[in-house]
Short mmCIF file of C-alpha atoms in Angstrom, two decimals:
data_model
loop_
_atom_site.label_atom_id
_atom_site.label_comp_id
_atom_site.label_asym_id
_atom_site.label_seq_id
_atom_site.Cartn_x
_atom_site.Cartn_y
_atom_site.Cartn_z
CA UNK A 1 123.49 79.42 85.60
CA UNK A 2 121.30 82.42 83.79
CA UNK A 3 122.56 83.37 80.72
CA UNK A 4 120.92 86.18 79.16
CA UNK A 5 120.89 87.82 75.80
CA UNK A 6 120.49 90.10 73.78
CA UNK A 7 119.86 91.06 69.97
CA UNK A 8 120.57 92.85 67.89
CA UNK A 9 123.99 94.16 69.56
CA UNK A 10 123.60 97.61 67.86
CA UNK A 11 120.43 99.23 65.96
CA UNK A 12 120.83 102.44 64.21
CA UNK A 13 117.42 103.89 62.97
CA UNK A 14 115.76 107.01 61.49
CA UNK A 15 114.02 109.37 64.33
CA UNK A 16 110.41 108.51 64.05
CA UNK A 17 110.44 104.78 63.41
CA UNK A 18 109.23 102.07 65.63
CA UNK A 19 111.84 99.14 67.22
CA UNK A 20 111.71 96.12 68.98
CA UNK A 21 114.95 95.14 71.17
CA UNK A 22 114.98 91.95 72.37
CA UNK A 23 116.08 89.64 75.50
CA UNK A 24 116.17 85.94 75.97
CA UNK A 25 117.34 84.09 79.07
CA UNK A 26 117.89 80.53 79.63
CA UNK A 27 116.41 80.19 83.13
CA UNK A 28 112.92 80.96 83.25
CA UNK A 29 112.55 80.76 87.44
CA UNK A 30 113.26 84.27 87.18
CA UNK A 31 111.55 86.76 89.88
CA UNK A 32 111.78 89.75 87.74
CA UNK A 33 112.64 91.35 84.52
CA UNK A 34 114.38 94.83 84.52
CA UNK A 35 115.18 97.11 81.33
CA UNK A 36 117.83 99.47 81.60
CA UNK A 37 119.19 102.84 80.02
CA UNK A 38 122.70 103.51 80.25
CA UNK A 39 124.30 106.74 78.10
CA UNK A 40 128.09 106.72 77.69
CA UNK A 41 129.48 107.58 80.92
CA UNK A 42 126.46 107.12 83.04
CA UNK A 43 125.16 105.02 85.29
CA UNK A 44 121.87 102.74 84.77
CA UNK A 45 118.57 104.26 84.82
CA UNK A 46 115.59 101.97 85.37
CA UNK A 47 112.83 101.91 82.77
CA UNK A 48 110.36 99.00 83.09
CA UNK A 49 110.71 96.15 85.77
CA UNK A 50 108.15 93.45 84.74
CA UNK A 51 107.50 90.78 88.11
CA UNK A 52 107.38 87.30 87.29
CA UNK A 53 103.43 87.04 87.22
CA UNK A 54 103.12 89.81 85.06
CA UNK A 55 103.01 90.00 80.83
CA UNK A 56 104.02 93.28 80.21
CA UNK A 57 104.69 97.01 81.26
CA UNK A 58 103.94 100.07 79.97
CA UNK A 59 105.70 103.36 80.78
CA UNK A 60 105.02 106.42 77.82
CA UNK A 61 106.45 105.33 74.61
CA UNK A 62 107.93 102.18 76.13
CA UNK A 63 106.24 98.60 76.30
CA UNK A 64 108.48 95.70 77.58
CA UNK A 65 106.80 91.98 77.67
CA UNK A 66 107.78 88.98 78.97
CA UNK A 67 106.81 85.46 78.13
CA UNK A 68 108.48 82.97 80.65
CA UNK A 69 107.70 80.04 78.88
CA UNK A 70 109.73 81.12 75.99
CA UNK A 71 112.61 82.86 77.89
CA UNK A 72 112.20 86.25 76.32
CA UNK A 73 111.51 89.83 76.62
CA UNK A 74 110.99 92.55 74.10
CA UNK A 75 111.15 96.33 74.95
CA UNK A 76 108.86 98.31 72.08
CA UNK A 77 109.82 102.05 71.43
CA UNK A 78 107.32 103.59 69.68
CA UNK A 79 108.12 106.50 67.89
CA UNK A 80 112.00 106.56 68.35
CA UNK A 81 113.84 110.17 69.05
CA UNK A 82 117.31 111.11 69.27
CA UNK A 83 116.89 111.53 72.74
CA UNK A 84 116.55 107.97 72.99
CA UNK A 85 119.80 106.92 71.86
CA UNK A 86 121.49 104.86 75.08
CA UNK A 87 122.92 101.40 75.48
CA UNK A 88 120.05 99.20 76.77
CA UNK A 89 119.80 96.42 79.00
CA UNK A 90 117.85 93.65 79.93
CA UNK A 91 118.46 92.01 83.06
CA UNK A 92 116.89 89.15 85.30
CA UNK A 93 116.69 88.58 89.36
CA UNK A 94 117.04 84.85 89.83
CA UNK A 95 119.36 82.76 92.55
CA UNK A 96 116.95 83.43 95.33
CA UNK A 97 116.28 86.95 94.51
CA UNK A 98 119.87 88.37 94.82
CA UNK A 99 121.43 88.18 91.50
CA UNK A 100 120.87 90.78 88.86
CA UNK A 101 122.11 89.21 85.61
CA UNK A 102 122.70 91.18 83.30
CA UNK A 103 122.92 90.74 78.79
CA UNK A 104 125.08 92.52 76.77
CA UNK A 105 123.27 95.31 75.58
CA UNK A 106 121.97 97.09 72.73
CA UNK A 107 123.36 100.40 71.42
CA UNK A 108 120.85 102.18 69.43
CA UNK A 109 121.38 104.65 67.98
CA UNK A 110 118.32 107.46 66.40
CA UNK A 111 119.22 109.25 63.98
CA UNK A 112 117.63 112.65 62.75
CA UNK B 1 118.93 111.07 99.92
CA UNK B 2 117.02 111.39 96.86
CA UNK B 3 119.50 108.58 94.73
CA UNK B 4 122.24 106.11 95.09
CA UNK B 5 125.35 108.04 95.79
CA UNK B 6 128.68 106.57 95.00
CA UNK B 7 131.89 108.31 95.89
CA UNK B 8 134.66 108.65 93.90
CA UNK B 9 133.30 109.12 90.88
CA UNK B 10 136.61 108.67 89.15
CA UNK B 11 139.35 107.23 91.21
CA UNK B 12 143.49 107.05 89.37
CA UNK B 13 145.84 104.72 91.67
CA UNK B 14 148.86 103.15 91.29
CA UNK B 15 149.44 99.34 90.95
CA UNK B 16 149.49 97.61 94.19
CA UNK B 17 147.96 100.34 96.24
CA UNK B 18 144.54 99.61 98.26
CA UNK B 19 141.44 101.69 97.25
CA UNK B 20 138.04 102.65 98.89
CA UNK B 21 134.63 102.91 97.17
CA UNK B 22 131.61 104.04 98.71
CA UNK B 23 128.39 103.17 98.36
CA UNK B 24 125.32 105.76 99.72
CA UNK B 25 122.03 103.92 99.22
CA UNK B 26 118.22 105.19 98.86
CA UNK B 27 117.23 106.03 102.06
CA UNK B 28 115.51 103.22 103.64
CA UNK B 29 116.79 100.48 101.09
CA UNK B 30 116.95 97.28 102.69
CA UNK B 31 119.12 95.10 99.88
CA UNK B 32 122.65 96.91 98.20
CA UNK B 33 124.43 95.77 95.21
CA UNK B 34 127.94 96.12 93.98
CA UNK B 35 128.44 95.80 90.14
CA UNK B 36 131.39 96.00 87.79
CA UNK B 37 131.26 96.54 84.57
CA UNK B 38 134.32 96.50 82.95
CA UNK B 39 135.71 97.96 79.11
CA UNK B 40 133.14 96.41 76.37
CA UNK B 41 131.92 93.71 78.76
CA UNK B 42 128.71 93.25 80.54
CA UNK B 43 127.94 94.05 83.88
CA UNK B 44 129.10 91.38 86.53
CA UNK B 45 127.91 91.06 89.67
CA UNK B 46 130.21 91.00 92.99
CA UNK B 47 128.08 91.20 96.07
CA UNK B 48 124.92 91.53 98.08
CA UNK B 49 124.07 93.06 100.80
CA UNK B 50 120.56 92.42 102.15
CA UNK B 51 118.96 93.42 105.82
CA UNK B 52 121.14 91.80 108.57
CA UNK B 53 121.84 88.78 106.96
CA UNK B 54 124.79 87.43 105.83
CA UNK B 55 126.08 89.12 101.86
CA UNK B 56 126.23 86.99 99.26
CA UNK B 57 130.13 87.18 98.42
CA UNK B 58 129.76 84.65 95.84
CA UNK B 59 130.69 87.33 93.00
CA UNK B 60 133.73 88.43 94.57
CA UNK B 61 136.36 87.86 92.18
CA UNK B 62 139.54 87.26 94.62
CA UNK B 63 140.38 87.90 98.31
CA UNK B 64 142.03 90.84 97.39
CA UNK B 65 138.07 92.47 97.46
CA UNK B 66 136.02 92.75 100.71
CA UNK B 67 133.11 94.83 100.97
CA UNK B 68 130.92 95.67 104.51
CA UNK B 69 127.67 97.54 105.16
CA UNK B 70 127.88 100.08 108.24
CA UNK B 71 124.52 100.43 110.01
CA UNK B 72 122.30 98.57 106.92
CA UNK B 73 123.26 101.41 105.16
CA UNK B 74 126.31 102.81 103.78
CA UNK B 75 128.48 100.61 101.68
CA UNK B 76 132.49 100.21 101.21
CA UNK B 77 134.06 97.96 98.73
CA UNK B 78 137.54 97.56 99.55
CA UNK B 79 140.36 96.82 96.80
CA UNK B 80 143.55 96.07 98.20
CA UNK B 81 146.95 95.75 95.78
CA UNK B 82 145.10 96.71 93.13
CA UNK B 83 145.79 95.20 89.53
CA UNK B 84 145.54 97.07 86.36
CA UNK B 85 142.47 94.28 85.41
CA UNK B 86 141.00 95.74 88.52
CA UNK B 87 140.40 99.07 86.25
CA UNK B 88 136.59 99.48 85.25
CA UNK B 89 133.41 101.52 86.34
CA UNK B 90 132.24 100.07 89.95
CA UNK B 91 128.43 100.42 90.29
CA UNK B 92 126.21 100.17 93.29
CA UNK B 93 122.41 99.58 93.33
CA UNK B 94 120.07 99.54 96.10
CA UNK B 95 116.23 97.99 96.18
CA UNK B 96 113.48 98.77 98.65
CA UNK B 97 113.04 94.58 98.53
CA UNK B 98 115.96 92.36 98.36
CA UNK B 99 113.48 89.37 97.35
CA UNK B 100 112.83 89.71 93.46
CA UNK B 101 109.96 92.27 93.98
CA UNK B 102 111.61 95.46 94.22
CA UNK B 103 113.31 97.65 91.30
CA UNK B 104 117.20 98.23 91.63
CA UNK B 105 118.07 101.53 91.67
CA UNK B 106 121.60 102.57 90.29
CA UNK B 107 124.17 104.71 91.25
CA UNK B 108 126.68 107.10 88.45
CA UNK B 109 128.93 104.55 89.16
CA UNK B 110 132.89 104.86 90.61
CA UNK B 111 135.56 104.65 87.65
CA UNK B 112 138.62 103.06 88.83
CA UNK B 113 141.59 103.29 86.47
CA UNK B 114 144.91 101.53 87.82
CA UNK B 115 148.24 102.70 86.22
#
């Protein structure tokens, strides 16, 4: 069964600063990767989905990775911004392609 | 349509009554999720929906929840005598590729609060 995780469970941060969230899951015959946003009342917005034969993705100030062998990801903000406080979430498709599982989420928050 | 639609957004029922949640995928979508996430837990899946074949009910958490797919496209999950554990945000996602290569895409979600 895929387990996945996440640390830390909550970042708070100055605006400006550079983070690193990170994922690890315990079955690596994953198909995908996804990285979510998901602000207090909302639903999920996709960010980065990373397929199994790929390393990383890059979308603006966002980098994810993924390193199979290892069972993690890492999502890179660079230059954080208020704007960018969300809960974020890592999931992977496994189980034949039709389960999303999900970790728990980080809740950053940037602060000014 | 342009997004995952999901209908009610917020939905207040009374133990033991039966609800309906709707599910309006991306337009041409082949594979639909339904999701619950529930107060300060993770998201947990419930069902899958992908082309003609047979959904993957395996998330389903009793037989009081059914869900069907109208047409491969439209979505209803069905909640019948409702429990108050049954309250939490109901999410639907739909992917152009039900196979691992395709990005879900998320609905706002249906919050279901049972008093």
């Amino acid at each position: 069964k895929q387990e996945v995780t996440q640390i830390p469970a909550a970042l708070s941060v100055p605006e400006g600063e550079n983070l690193v969230l990170n994922c690890s899951f315990t079955d690596s015959a994953i198909y995908n990767l996804q990285w979510f946003r998901q602000d207090p009342g909302k639903g999920l917005t996709s960010l980065l989905l990373i397929q199994s034969s790929q390393r990383e993705q890059t979308s603006g100030r966002l980098n994810a990775s993924l390193d199979k062998s290892s069972g993690r990801s890492t999502l890179y903000i660079a230059a954080s911004q208020p704007g960018d406080s969300a809960t974020y979430l890592c999931a992977g498709l496994t189980g034949g392609g039709n389960k999303l599982t999900f970790g728990t989420g980080t809740q950053l928050k940037v602060e000014l | 349509g342009a997004g995952v639609s999901q209908s009610p957004s917020n939905k207040v029922t009374e133990k033991g009554k039966d609800v309906e949640l709707r599910c309006d995928p991306i337009s041409g979508h082949t594979a639909l999720y339904w999701y619950r996430q529930s107060l300060g837990q993770g998201l947990e899946f419930l069902i899958y929906f992908q082309g003609n074949s047979a959904p993957d009910k395996s998330g389903l958490p009793s037989d009081r929840f059914s869900a069907e797919r109208t047409g491969g496209s439209v979505s209803t999950l069905t909640i019948q005598r409702t429990q108050q554990e049954d309250s939490a945000v109901y999410l639907c996602a739909s992917s152009l590729l039900g196979t691992g290569d395709g990005e879900l895409f998320f609905g706002e979600g249906s919050r279901l609060t049972v008093l």
